[in-house]
mmCIF file of C-alpha atoms and ligand atoms in Angstrom:
data_model
loop_
_atom_site.group_PDB
_atom_site.id
_atom_site.type_symbol
_atom_site.label_atom_id
_atom_site.label_comp_id
_atom_site.label_asym_id
_atom_site.label_seq_id
_atom_site.Cartn_x
_atom_site.Cartn_y
_atom_site.Cartn_z
ATOM 1 C CA MET A 1 -21.749 12.402 -32.786
ATOM 2 C CA SER A 2 -19.505 13.622 -29.999
ATOM 3 C CA TRP A 3 -15.970 12.755 -29.006
ATOM 4 C CA LEU A 4 -17.469 10.198 -26.616
ATOM 5 C CA ASN A 5 -18.190 8.053 -29.672
ATOM 6 C CA ASP A 6 -14.490 7.946 -30.519
ATOM 7 C CA LEU A 7 -13.548 6.268 -27.273
ATOM 8 C CA SER A 8 -14.016 2.829 -28.821
ATOM 9 C CA THR A 9 -11.035 3.504 -31.096
ATOM 10 C CA GLU A 10 -8.897 4.464 -28.151
ATOM 11 C CA LEU A 11 -10.039 1.422 -26.192
ATOM 12 C CA GLN A 12 -9.240 -0.843 -29.133
ATOM 13 C CA SER A 13 -5.770 0.600 -29.405
ATOM 14 C CA ARG A 14 -5.195 -0.204 -25.731
ATOM 15 C CA ARG A 15 -6.344 -3.762 -26.389
ATOM 16 C CA ASP A 16 -3.989 -4.010 -29.375
ATOM 17 C CA GLN A 17 -1.058 -2.907 -27.226
ATOM 18 C CA GLY A 18 -1.894 -5.440 -24.519
ATOM 19 C CA LEU A 19 -2.601 -2.615 -22.064
ATOM 20 C CA TYR A 20 -6.287 -3.226 -21.505
ATOM 21 C CA ARG A 21 -7.264 -3.471 -17.838
ATOM 22 C CA GLN A 22 -10.193 -5.526 -16.587
ATOM 23 C CA CYS A 23 -11.658 -6.480 -13.217
ATOM 24 C CA ARG A 24 -12.260 -10.133 -12.463
ATOM 25 C CA VAL A 25 -15.231 -10.945 -10.270
ATOM 26 C CA VAL A 26 -14.517 -12.714 -6.993
ATOM 27 C CA ASP A 27 -17.355 -14.643 -5.362
ATOM 28 C CA GLY A 28 -17.598 -15.421 -1.671
ATOM 29 C CA LYS A 29 -14.987 -14.125 0.752
ATOM 30 C CA GLN A 30 -11.514 -12.734 0.390
ATOM 31 C CA SER A 31 -9.061 -15.553 0.998
ATOM 32 C CA VAL A 32 -5.837 -16.859 -0.472
ATOM 33 C CA GLU A 33 -8.104 -19.357 -2.250
ATOM 34 C CA LEU A 34 -10.474 -17.269 -4.316
ATOM 35 C CA MET A 35 -13.454 -18.190 -6.458
ATOM 36 C CA VAL A 36 -12.837 -16.224 -9.654
ATOM 37 C CA ASP A 37 -15.306 -16.462 -12.507
ATOM 38 C CA GLY A 38 -16.345 -19.879 -11.231
ATOM 39 C CA GLU A 39 -12.776 -21.180 -10.919
ATOM 40 C CA LYS A 40 -10.795 -21.740 -7.738
ATOM 41 C CA MET A 41 -7.526 -19.800 -7.785
ATOM 42 C CA LEU A 42 -4.648 -19.735 -5.322
ATOM 43 C CA ALA A 43 -3.963 -16.013 -5.060
ATOM 44 C CA PHE A 44 -0.597 -14.338 -4.511
ATOM 45 C CA CYS A 45 -1.747 -10.808 -5.223
ATOM 46 C CA SER A 46 -3.684 -9.446 -2.265
ATOM 47 C CA ASN A 47 -2.558 -6.892 0.327
ATOM 48 C CA ASP A 48 -4.469 -8.765 3.037
ATOM 49 C CA TYR A 49 -1.072 -9.459 4.626
ATOM 50 C CA LEU A 50 -2.321 -10.792 7.939
ATOM 51 C CA GLY A 51 -5.269 -12.744 6.520
ATOM 52 C CA LEU A 52 -7.769 -10.588 8.422
ATOM 53 C CA ALA A 53 -10.046 -9.374 5.613
ATOM 54 C CA ALA A 54 -12.504 -12.225 6.166
ATOM 55 C CA ASP A 55 -11.709 -12.934 9.826
ATOM 56 C CA PRO A 56 -14.973 -13.926 11.579
ATOM 57 C CA ARG A 57 -14.134 -11.706 14.558
ATOM 58 C CA LEU A 58 -14.038 -8.656 12.302
ATOM 59 C CA ALA A 59 -17.269 -9.694 10.587
ATOM 60 C CA GLU A 60 -18.844 -10.054 14.029
ATOM 61 C CA ALA A 61 -17.535 -6.650 15.193
ATOM 62 C CA ALA A 62 -18.870 -5.034 12.017
ATOM 63 C CA THR A 63 -22.263 -6.743 12.373
ATOM 64 C CA GLN A 64 -22.657 -5.716 16.009
ATOM 65 C CA ALA A 65 -21.563 -2.165 15.219
ATOM 66 C CA ILE A 66 -24.070 -1.898 12.386
ATOM 67 C CA LYS A 67 -26.799 -3.074 14.749
ATOM 68 C CA ASN A 68 -25.810 -0.400 17.264
ATOM 69 C CA ALA A 69 -24.878 2.528 15.061
ATOM 70 C CA GLY A 70 -26.515 1.766 11.716
ATOM 71 C CA VAL A 71 -24.771 1.725 8.371
ATOM 72 C CA GLY A 72 -24.353 5.213 6.988
ATOM 73 C CA ALA A 73 -22.588 8.081 8.750
ATOM 74 C CA GLY A 74 -25.028 10.399 7.007
ATOM 75 C CA ALA A 75 -22.753 13.415 6.708
ATOM 76 C CA ALA A 76 -19.172 14.620 6.666
ATOM 77 C CA HIS A 77 -17.140 14.537 9.905
ATOM 78 C CA LEU A 78 -17.476 18.301 10.395
ATOM 79 C CA ILE A 79 -21.253 18.205 10.044
ATOM 80 C CA SER A 80 -22.900 15.371 11.984
ATOM 81 C CA GLY A 81 -21.016 12.324 10.674
ATOM 82 C CA HIS A 82 -18.264 12.134 13.320
ATOM 83 C CA MET A 83 -19.494 9.312 15.504
ATOM 84 C CA ARG A 84 -18.246 7.828 18.784
ATOM 85 C CA ALA A 85 -16.576 4.902 16.986
ATOM 86 C CA HIS A 86 -14.535 7.267 14.761
ATOM 87 C CA HIS A 87 -13.383 9.182 17.828
ATOM 88 C CA ASP A 88 -12.472 6.017 19.737
ATOM 89 C CA ALA A 89 -10.601 4.472 16.786
ATOM 90 C CA GLU A 90 -8.561 7.659 16.395
ATOM 91 C CA MET A 91 -7.640 7.644 20.095
ATOM 92 C CA ALA A 92 -6.701 3.944 20.011
ATOM 93 C CA LEU A 93 -4.489 4.337 16.917
ATOM 94 C CA ALA A 94 -2.749 7.440 18.329
ATOM 95 C CA ASP A 95 -2.043 5.662 21.593
ATOM 96 C CA TRP A 96 -0.721 2.569 19.818
ATOM 97 C CA LEU A 97 1.595 4.514 17.524
ATOM 98 C CA GLY A 98 2.820 7.088 20.035
ATOM 99 C CA TYR A 99 1.520 10.172 18.193
ATOM 100 C CA GLU A 100 -0.459 13.039 19.744
ATOM 101 C CA ARG A 101 -3.371 12.683 17.375
ATOM 102 C CA VAL A 102 -4.788 10.568 14.570
ATOM 103 C CA LEU A 103 -7.306 11.523 11.899
ATOM 104 C CA LEU A 104 -9.303 8.953 9.923
ATOM 105 C CA PHE A 105 -9.810 9.298 6.168
ATOM 106 C CA SER A 106 -12.092 7.250 3.936
ATOM 107 C CA THR A 107 -9.181 5.939 1.826
ATOM 108 C CA GLY A 108 -5.408 6.122 1.751
ATOM 109 C CA TYR A 109 -5.589 7.913 -1.562
ATOM 110 C CA MET A 110 -7.662 10.642 0.065
ATOM 111 C CA ALA A 111 -5.399 10.808 3.126
ATOM 112 C CA ASN A 112 -2.357 11.503 0.942
ATOM 113 C CA LEU A 113 -4.229 14.120 -1.090
ATOM 114 C CA GLY A 114 -5.475 15.722 2.105
ATOM 115 C CA VAL A 115 -2.135 16.008 3.861
ATOM 116 C CA ILE A 116 -0.032 17.353 1.006
ATOM 117 C CA ALA A 117 -2.638 19.662 -0.510
ATOM 118 C CA SER A 118 -3.580 21.034 2.900
ATOM 119 C CA LEU A 119 -0.060 21.723 4.168
ATOM 120 C CA LEU A 120 1.652 22.886 0.949
ATOM 121 C CA SER A 121 0.920 25.426 -1.767
ATOM 122 C CA ALA A 122 2.546 27.287 -4.640
ATOM 123 C CA ASN A 123 5.747 28.525 -2.950
ATOM 124 C CA ASP A 124 6.491 25.172 -1.371
ATOM 125 C CA CYS A 125 8.231 22.019 -2.510
ATOM 126 C CA VAL A 126 7.489 18.344 -1.976
ATOM 127 C CA ILE A 127 10.427 16.012 -2.496
ATOM 128 C CA GLN A 128 9.502 12.452 -3.333
ATOM 129 C CA ASP A 129 11.111 9.122 -4.081
ATOM 130 C CA LYS A 130 10.761 8.383 -7.778
ATOM 131 C CA TRP A 131 8.892 5.169 -7.039
ATOM 132 C CA ASN A 132 6.330 6.634 -4.648
ATOM 133 C CA HIS A 133 2.700 5.572 -4.919
ATOM 134 C CA ALA A 134 0.500 7.399 -7.437
ATOM 135 C CA SER A 135 -1.542 9.007 -4.660
ATOM 136 C CA LEU A 136 1.499 10.897 -3.352
ATOM 137 C CA ILE A 137 2.354 12.111 -6.837
ATOM 138 C CA ASP A 138 -1.258 13.184 -7.462
ATOM 139 C CA ALA A 139 -1.292 14.937 -4.091
ATOM 140 C CA ALA A 140 1.725 16.998 -5.106
ATOM 141 C CA LYS A 141 0.000 18.044 -8.325
ATOM 142 C CA LEU A 142 -3.163 18.988 -6.473
ATOM 143 C CA SER A 143 -1.266 21.079 -3.923
ATOM 144 C CA GLY A 144 0.306 23.316 -6.578
ATOM 145 C CA ALA A 145 3.674 22.951 -4.807
ATOM 146 C CA GLN A 146 6.763 22.193 -6.803
ATOM 147 C CA LEU A 147 7.320 18.420 -7.122
ATOM 148 C CA LYS A 148 10.909 17.200 -7.047
ATOM 149 C CA ARG A 149 11.691 13.518 -7.380
ATOM 150 C CA TYR A 150 14.892 11.805 -6.322
ATOM 151 C CA GLN A 151 16.320 8.536 -7.600
ATOM 152 C CA HIS A 152 14.834 5.584 -5.771
ATOM 153 C CA ALA A 153 16.264 5.313 -2.219
ATOM 154 C CA ASP A 154 19.307 7.338 -3.322
ATOM 155 C CA MET A 155 20.345 9.596 -0.452
ATOM 156 C CA ALA A 156 22.786 11.684 -2.525
ATOM 157 C CA SER A 157 19.992 12.387 -4.990
ATOM 158 C CA LEU A 158 17.607 13.269 -2.141
ATOM 159 C CA GLU A 159 20.189 15.651 -0.691
ATOM 160 C CA ARG A 160 20.605 17.428 -4.049
ATOM 161 C CA GLN A 161 16.848 17.991 -4.195
ATOM 162 C CA LEU A 162 16.828 19.272 -0.622
ATOM 163 C CA THR A 163 19.094 22.200 -1.509
ATOM 164 C CA THR A 164 16.214 23.735 -3.446
ATOM 165 C CA GLU A 165 14.801 27.145 -2.411
ATOM 166 C CA ALA A 166 11.244 26.956 -1.107
ATOM 167 C CA GLU A 167 9.249 28.334 1.785
ATOM 168 C CA ARG A 168 8.259 24.911 3.077
ATOM 169 C CA LYS A 169 9.882 21.639 2.101
ATOM 170 C CA LEU A 170 8.328 18.259 2.786
ATOM 171 C CA ILE A 171 9.908 14.880 2.076
ATOM 172 C CA ALA A 172 7.318 12.196 1.242
ATOM 173 C CA THR A 173 8.084 8.507 0.853
ATOM 174 C CA ASP A 174 6.481 5.092 0.824
ATOM 175 C CA SER A 175 7.900 3.045 3.702
ATOM 176 C CA VAL A 176 7.639 -0.232 1.761
ATOM 177 C CA PHE A 177 7.716 0.216 -2.011
ATOM 178 C CA SER A 178 4.828 -1.556 -3.617
ATOM 179 C CA MET A 179 6.535 -2.891 -6.756
ATOM 180 C CA ASP A 180 9.887 -3.976 -5.251
ATOM 181 C CA GLY A 181 8.996 -4.663 -1.635
ATOM 182 C CA ASP A 182 12.113 -2.854 -0.373
ATOM 183 C CA VAL A 183 12.040 -0.495 2.605
ATOM 184 C CA ALA A 184 12.999 3.194 2.428
ATOM 185 C CA PRO A 185 16.260 4.053 4.263
ATOM 186 C CA LEU A 186 14.328 5.910 6.956
ATOM 187 C CA THR A 187 17.183 6.453 9.425
ATOM 188 C CA GLN A 188 19.314 8.232 6.821
ATOM 189 C CA MET A 189 16.307 10.159 5.589
ATOM 190 C CA VAL A 190 15.548 11.409 9.096
ATOM 191 C CA ALA A 191 19.106 12.746 9.390
ATOM 192 C CA LEU A 192 18.746 14.657 6.105
ATOM 193 C CA SER A 193 15.277 15.823 7.105
ATOM 194 C CA GLN A 194 16.693 17.405 10.258
ATOM 195 C CA GLN A 195 19.723 18.886 8.490
ATOM 196 C CA TYR A 196 17.536 20.612 5.867
ATOM 197 C CA ALA A 197 14.532 21.402 8.101
ATOM 198 C CA ALA A 198 12.303 19.414 5.746
ATOM 199 C CA PRO A 199 9.863 17.258 7.732
ATOM 200 C CA ILE A 200 9.162 13.710 6.515
ATOM 201 C CA MET A 201 5.820 12.167 5.722
ATOM 202 C CA VAL A 202 5.903 8.353 5.551
ATOM 203 C CA ASP A 203 3.226 6.313 3.786
ATOM 204 C CA GLU A 204 2.985 3.014 5.665
ATOM 205 C CA ALA A 205 0.356 1.429 3.402
ATOM 206 C CA HIS A 206 2.427 -1.780 3.160
ATOM 207 C CA GLY A 207 4.274 -1.407 6.469
ATOM 208 C CA ILE A 208 1.549 -0.976 9.060
ATOM 209 C CA GLY A 209 0.510 -4.266 10.671
ATOM 210 C CA VAL A 210 3.366 -6.081 8.948
ATOM 211 C CA LEU A 211 6.638 -4.627 10.231
ATOM 212 C CA GLY A 212 7.846 -3.294 13.583
ATOM 213 C CA GLU A 213 6.925 -4.091 17.146
ATOM 214 C CA GLN A 214 3.244 -5.123 17.334
ATOM 215 C CA GLY A 215 3.041 -4.271 13.622
ATOM 216 C CA ARG A 216 3.562 -0.544 14.173
ATOM 217 C CA GLY A 217 5.249 -0.276 10.787
ATOM 218 C CA ALA A 218 8.578 0.260 9.058
ATOM 219 C CA ALA A 219 9.280 3.534 10.886
ATOM 220 C CA ASN A 220 8.943 1.745 14.200
ATOM 221 C CA ALA A 221 11.132 -1.105 12.906
ATOM 222 C CA ALA A 222 13.790 1.464 11.936
ATOM 223 C CA GLY A 223 13.697 2.881 15.466
ATOM 224 C CA VAL A 224 12.408 6.312 14.428
ATOM 225 C CA ASN A 225 9.577 8.003 16.313
ATOM 226 C CA ALA A 226 7.022 10.797 16.084
ATOM 227 C CA ASN A 227 9.734 13.488 16.366
ATOM 228 C CA ASP A 228 11.693 11.999 13.469
ATOM 229 C CA VAL A 229 8.671 11.253 11.261
ATOM 230 C CA PRO A 230 6.129 13.916 12.186
ATOM 231 C CA ILE A 231 3.526 12.692 9.665
ATOM 232 C CA LEU A 232 2.716 8.986 9.369
ATOM 233 C CA MET A 233 0.004 7.738 7.038
ATOM 234 C CA GLY A 234 -1.327 4.200 7.292
ATOM 235 C CA THR A 235 -4.022 2.312 5.429
ATOM 236 C CA LEU A 236 -6.685 0.186 7.097
ATOM 237 C CA GLY A 237 -7.764 -1.827 4.042
ATOM 238 C CA LYS A 238 -4.527 -3.812 3.649
ATOM 239 C CA ALA A 239 -3.013 -5.609 6.675
ATOM 240 C CA PHE A 240 -5.862 -4.345 8.882
ATOM 241 C CA GLY A 241 -8.362 -6.084 6.626
ATOM 242 C CA VAL A 242 -10.984 -3.327 6.945
ATOM 243 C CA ALA A 243 -11.164 -0.087 4.901
ATOM 244 C CA GLY A 244 -10.005 3.497 5.115
ATOM 245 C CA ALA A 245 -6.805 5.110 6.304
ATOM 246 C CA PHE A 246 -5.397 7.386 8.958
ATOM 247 C CA VAL A 247 -2.865 10.145 9.443
ATOM 248 C CA ALA A 248 -0.913 10.270 12.710
ATOM 249 C CA ALA A 249 0.743 13.574 13.604
ATOM 250 C CA SER A 250 0.971 16.339 16.201
ATOM 251 C CA HIS A 251 -2.085 18.095 17.560
ATOM 252 C CA ASP A 252 -1.445 21.142 15.347
ATOM 253 C CA VAL A 253 -0.932 19.190 12.131
ATOM 254 C CA ILE A 254 -4.175 17.283 12.697
ATOM 255 C CA GLU A 255 -6.043 20.493 13.526
ATOM 256 C CA MET A 256 -4.744 22.030 10.294
ATOM 257 C CA LEU A 257 -5.974 18.989 8.320
ATOM 258 C CA ILE A 258 -9.406 19.328 9.912
ATOM 259 C CA GLN A 259 -9.493 23.000 8.894
ATOM 260 C CA SER A 260 -8.290 22.613 5.337
ATOM 261 C CA ALA A 261 -7.927 19.074 3.944
ATOM 262 C CA ARG A 262 -10.587 19.041 1.259
ATOM 263 C CA SER A 263 -10.598 15.229 0.953
ATOM 264 C CA TYR A 264 -11.515 15.191 4.663
ATOM 265 C CA ILE A 265 -13.990 18.058 4.710
ATOM 266 C CA TYR A 266 -15.988 17.495 1.541
ATOM 267 C CA THR A 267 -16.813 13.826 1.855
ATOM 268 C CA THR A 268 -19.139 11.684 3.932
ATOM 269 C CA ALA A 269 -17.468 10.036 6.914
ATOM 270 C CA MET A 270 -16.700 6.316 6.593
ATOM 271 C CA PRO A 271 -19.412 4.209 8.229
ATOM 272 C CA ALA A 272 -18.967 4.156 12.015
ATOM 273 C CA ALA A 273 -19.134 0.361 11.887
ATOM 274 C CA MET A 274 -15.903 0.363 9.875
ATOM 275 C CA ALA A 275 -14.247 2.437 12.602
ATOM 276 C CA SER A 276 -15.480 -0.055 15.221
ATOM 277 C CA THR A 277 -14.072 -2.865 13.095
ATOM 278 C CA VAL A 278 -10.746 -1.032 12.910
ATOM 279 C CA GLN A 279 -10.614 -1.141 16.712
ATOM 280 C CA ALA A 280 -11.311 -4.882 16.693
ATOM 281 C CA SER A 281 -8.637 -5.350 14.043
ATOM 282 C CA LEU A 282 -6.105 -3.252 15.965
ATOM 283 C CA GLU A 283 -6.410 -5.645 18.883
ATOM 284 C CA ILE A 284 -5.642 -8.619 16.639
ATOM 285 C CA VAL A 285 -2.799 -6.788 14.861
ATOM 286 C CA ARG A 286 -1.252 -5.952 18.231
ATOM 287 C CA GLU A 287 -1.756 -9.278 19.959
ATOM 288 C CA GLU A 288 -1.323 -11.933 17.275
ATOM 289 C CA GLN A 289 2.407 -11.750 16.618
ATOM 290 C CA TRP A 290 2.195 -15.322 15.263
ATOM 291 C CA ARG A 291 0.669 -13.898 12.078
ATOM 292 C CA ARG A 292 3.784 -11.813 11.370
ATOM 293 C CA ASP A 293 6.060 -14.706 12.361
ATOM 294 C CA HIS A 294 4.239 -17.090 10.043
ATOM 295 C CA LEU A 295 4.303 -14.514 7.230
ATOM 296 C CA GLN A 296 8.084 -14.194 7.618
ATOM 297 C CA ALA A 297 8.429 -17.999 7.533
ATOM 298 C CA VAL A 298 6.380 -18.234 4.329
ATOM 299 C CA VAL A 299 8.471 -15.478 2.706
ATOM 300 C CA LYS A 300 11.700 -17.236 3.710
ATOM 301 C CA GLN A 301 10.461 -20.561 2.287
ATOM 302 C CA PHE A 302 9.546 -18.852 -0.989
ATOM 303 C CA ARG A 303 12.853 -17.005 -1.295
ATOM 304 C CA GLU A 304 14.902 -20.144 -0.648
ATOM 305 C CA GLY A 305 12.821 -22.086 -3.155
ATOM 306 C CA VAL A 306 13.101 -19.435 -5.869
ATOM 307 C CA GLN A 307 16.842 -19.185 -5.345
ATOM 308 C CA SER A 308 17.291 -22.919 -5.732
ATOM 309 C CA LEU A 309 15.342 -22.727 -9.003
ATOM 310 C CA GLY A 310 17.953 -20.202 -10.129
ATOM 311 C CA LEU A 311 15.416 -17.415 -10.681
ATOM 312 C CA SER A 312 16.083 -13.767 -9.749
ATOM 313 C CA LEU A 313 14.610 -12.208 -6.672
ATOM 314 C CA MET A 314 14.918 -8.647 -5.436
ATOM 315 C CA SER A 315 16.427 -7.812 -2.058
ATOM 316 C CA SER A 316 13.011 -7.519 -0.392
ATOM 317 C CA THR A 317 12.443 -8.856 3.121
ATOM 318 C CA THR A 318 8.745 -7.905 3.118
ATOM 319 C CA PRO A 319 5.703 -9.919 1.905
ATOM 320 C CA ILE A 320 6.104 -8.250 -1.519
ATOM 321 C CA GLN A 321 8.380 -10.640 -3.426
ATOM 322 C CA PRO A 322 8.908 -9.926 -7.133
ATOM 323 C CA VAL A 323 10.448 -12.596 -9.362
ATOM 324 C CA LEU A 324 12.366 -10.716 -12.044
ATOM 325 C CA LEU A 325 11.882 -11.984 -15.589
ATOM 326 C CA GLY A 326 13.123 -8.958 -17.531
ATOM 327 C CA ASP A 327 11.189 -9.040 -20.766
ATOM 328 C CA ALA A 328 7.553 -7.868 -20.640
ATOM 329 C CA HIS A 329 6.259 -10.644 -22.947
ATOM 330 C CA ARG A 330 8.027 -13.255 -20.871
ATOM 331 C CA ALA A 331 6.450 -11.938 -17.656
ATOM 332 C CA LEU A 332 3.038 -12.005 -19.303
ATOM 333 C CA ALA A 333 3.503 -15.556 -20.628
ATOM 334 C CA TRP A 334 4.545 -16.823 -17.193
ATOM 335 C CA SER A 335 1.631 -15.086 -15.518
ATOM 336 C CA GLN A 336 -0.756 -16.675 -18.035
ATOM 337 C CA ARG A 337 0.743 -20.128 -17.571
ATOM 338 C CA LEU A 338 0.460 -19.752 -13.784
ATOM 339 C CA ARG A 339 -3.155 -18.811 -14.263
ATOM 340 C CA GLU A 340 -3.792 -22.017 -16.204
ATOM 341 C CA LEU A 341 -2.188 -23.854 -13.310
ATOM 342 C CA GLY A 342 -4.665 -22.167 -10.948
ATOM 343 C CA LEU A 343 -2.368 -19.474 -9.527
ATOM 344 C CA TRP A 344 -3.119 -15.756 -9.587
ATOM 345 C CA VAL A 345 0.126 -13.821 -9.835
ATOM 346 C CA PRO A 346 0.147 -10.507 -11.725
ATOM 347 C CA ALA A 347 2.796 -9.627 -14.300
ATOM 348 C CA ILE A 348 4.083 -6.105 -13.689
ATOM 349 C CA ARG A 349 5.441 -4.470 -16.801
ATOM 350 C CA PRO A 350 6.798 -1.110 -17.961
ATOM 351 C CA PRO A 351 5.816 1.700 -17.585
ATOM 352 C CA THR A 352 4.840 0.642 -14.042
ATOM 353 C CA VAL A 353 8.427 -0.607 -13.559
ATOM 354 C CA PRO A 354 11.639 0.313 -15.451
ATOM 355 C CA ARG A 355 12.387 -1.239 -18.850
ATOM 356 C CA GLU A 356 13.695 -4.812 -18.830
ATOM 357 C CA THR A 357 12.582 -5.316 -15.228
ATOM 358 C CA ALA A 358 9.204 -6.904 -15.925
ATOM 359 C CA ARG A 359 8.354 -9.284 -13.132
ATOM 360 C CA LEU A 360 5.869 -11.557 -11.457
ATOM 361 C CA ARG A 361 4.772 -9.832 -8.294
ATOM 362 C CA PHE A 362 4.044 -12.319 -5.528
ATOM 363 C CA THR A 363 2.528 -10.989 -2.325
ATOM 364 C CA PHE A 364 2.221 -13.210 0.702
ATOM 365 C CA SER A 365 -0.249 -13.419 3.529
ATOM 366 C CA ALA A 366 -0.298 -15.044 6.935
ATOM 367 C CA ALA A 367 -3.124 -17.113 5.440
ATOM 368 C CA HIS A 368 -0.706 -18.866 3.039
ATOM 369 C CA SER A 369 0.475 -22.282 4.195
ATOM 370 C CA ALA A 370 3.771 -24.027 3.499
ATOM 371 C CA ALA A 371 1.830 -26.215 1.036
ATOM 372 C CA HIS A 372 0.649 -23.115 -0.837
ATOM 373 C CA VAL A 373 4.243 -21.955 -1.185
ATOM 374 C CA ASP A 374 5.263 -25.404 -2.423
ATOM 375 C CA ARG A 375 2.588 -25.158 -5.083
ATOM 376 C CA ALA A 376 3.876 -21.758 -6.148
ATOM 377 C CA LEU A 377 7.420 -23.125 -6.426
ATOM 378 C CA GLU A 378 6.318 -26.224 -8.360
ATOM 379 C CA SER A 379 4.337 -24.022 -10.739
ATOM 380 C CA LEU A 380 7.321 -21.723 -11.291
ATOM 381 C CA ALA A 381 9.399 -24.812 -12.088
ATOM 382 C CA ILE A 382 6.812 -25.806 -14.705
ATOM 383 C CA CYS A 383 6.997 -22.334 -16.281
ATOM 384 C CA GLN A 384 10.759 -22.611 -16.291
ATOM 385 C CA ARG A 385 10.675 -25.959 -18.095
ATOM 386 C CA GLU A 386 7.993 -25.024 -20.599
ATOM 387 C CA LEU A 387 8.730 -21.381 -21.269
ATOM 388 C CA ALA A 388 12.524 -21.217 -21.016
HETATM 389 C C1 LIG B 401 -2.810 1.246 -1.405
HETATM 390 C C2 LIG B 401 -1.914 2.427 -1.226
HETATM 391 C C3 LIG B 401 -2.438 3.702 -0.991
HETATM 392 C C4 LIG B 401 -3.916 3.981 -1.084
HETATM 393 O O1 LIG B 401 -4.611 3.464 -0.002
HETATM 394 P P1 LIG B 401 -6.158 3.079 -0.207
HETATM 395 O O2 LIG B 401 -6.689 3.013 1.180
HETATM 396 O O3 LIG B 401 -6.173 1.789 -0.918
HETATM 397 O O4 LIG B 401 -6.764 4.203 -0.998
HETATM 398 C C5 LIG B 401 -1.566 4.727 -0.728
HETATM 399 N N1 LIG B 401 -0.232 4.536 -0.725
HETATM 400 C C6 LIG B 401 0.313 3.331 -0.985
HETATM 401 C C7 LIG B 401 1.796 3.174 -0.973
HETATM 402 C C8 LIG B 401 -0.512 2.239 -1.258
HETATM 403 O O5 LIG B 401 0.014 1.053 -1.529
#
């Protein structure tokens, strides 16, 4: 007998508390209409904001690239895994975003770990919005720097944290917050960043491809540039529909990451075919503005519909649209009823969100139609009638 045998007790207690997490198996392709355990579901939970994850052009680019460059990269970037397609994708992203350099990472989680743990150590301080993504919080822990958190989007609270003594201070924030869908007040943050000589790192996981001119992100939409936000992280598995992530920064910052970011150095490079597919996706992201326009239209239709049902929305203008239900059991019951009606909408409950702010978290995609939104609204009306 070892302690491993006691895990079943712990697992059961999670089940009893309604906290047990489970993956559901999706067959076929990613789509807003998913085959889940043999059932067709209309999904409002993906981050495939532009509907590109299963775009045939990306599948074709990936297939061609695999034929040309094979599947595996075989080694880490610094050994022999840095292939032409990685180099070209980095150049294309840097050019698009107006940064000196870009560095690809295998995932956004690893990019955040790499940046913060490489640039900061024990005598430094990273100042973060309280609602930042887990990867930024984990990165702070890994770096050994002091972690200070300010109240969500509260500039007075940020300023208090900035008065701290530390050799290096870095402000890190999500651009679009994943549970509320609101956007960080980047213009005000840039002013504080300059006043306190604390550079800003912005995580554009939910902003890149979706907001700004040509989908360059929330920072671009706020009119701030590479001088104001010297470190920009973006993911390639959400709106880009591919996989991986990148960091855009100055030449020196990128060189420092190459020297010392352990999540860059000690891991096999992403397949070159994925980097080729990123280039194909970038072209679509840049050129097909209609996807962002349609996404905005779908969000507007949903918000107007929810308001006329008398339900509570948050002030989000992004594709992340929570419907606030308050009580955790209520959110769960609505989510389950929606599931019976063929809709996949997760209930988000404490401790992920503050007490009494349990919610249904709808996320929208350019692949949703007006009819899909109507179905969501009709299904919410059914919940409202049955589960008042
Ligand atoms: C998804 C996400 C990440 C992690 O990116 P992956 O490429 O999925 O590892 C980081 N930050 C935020 C805010 C995210 O939403």
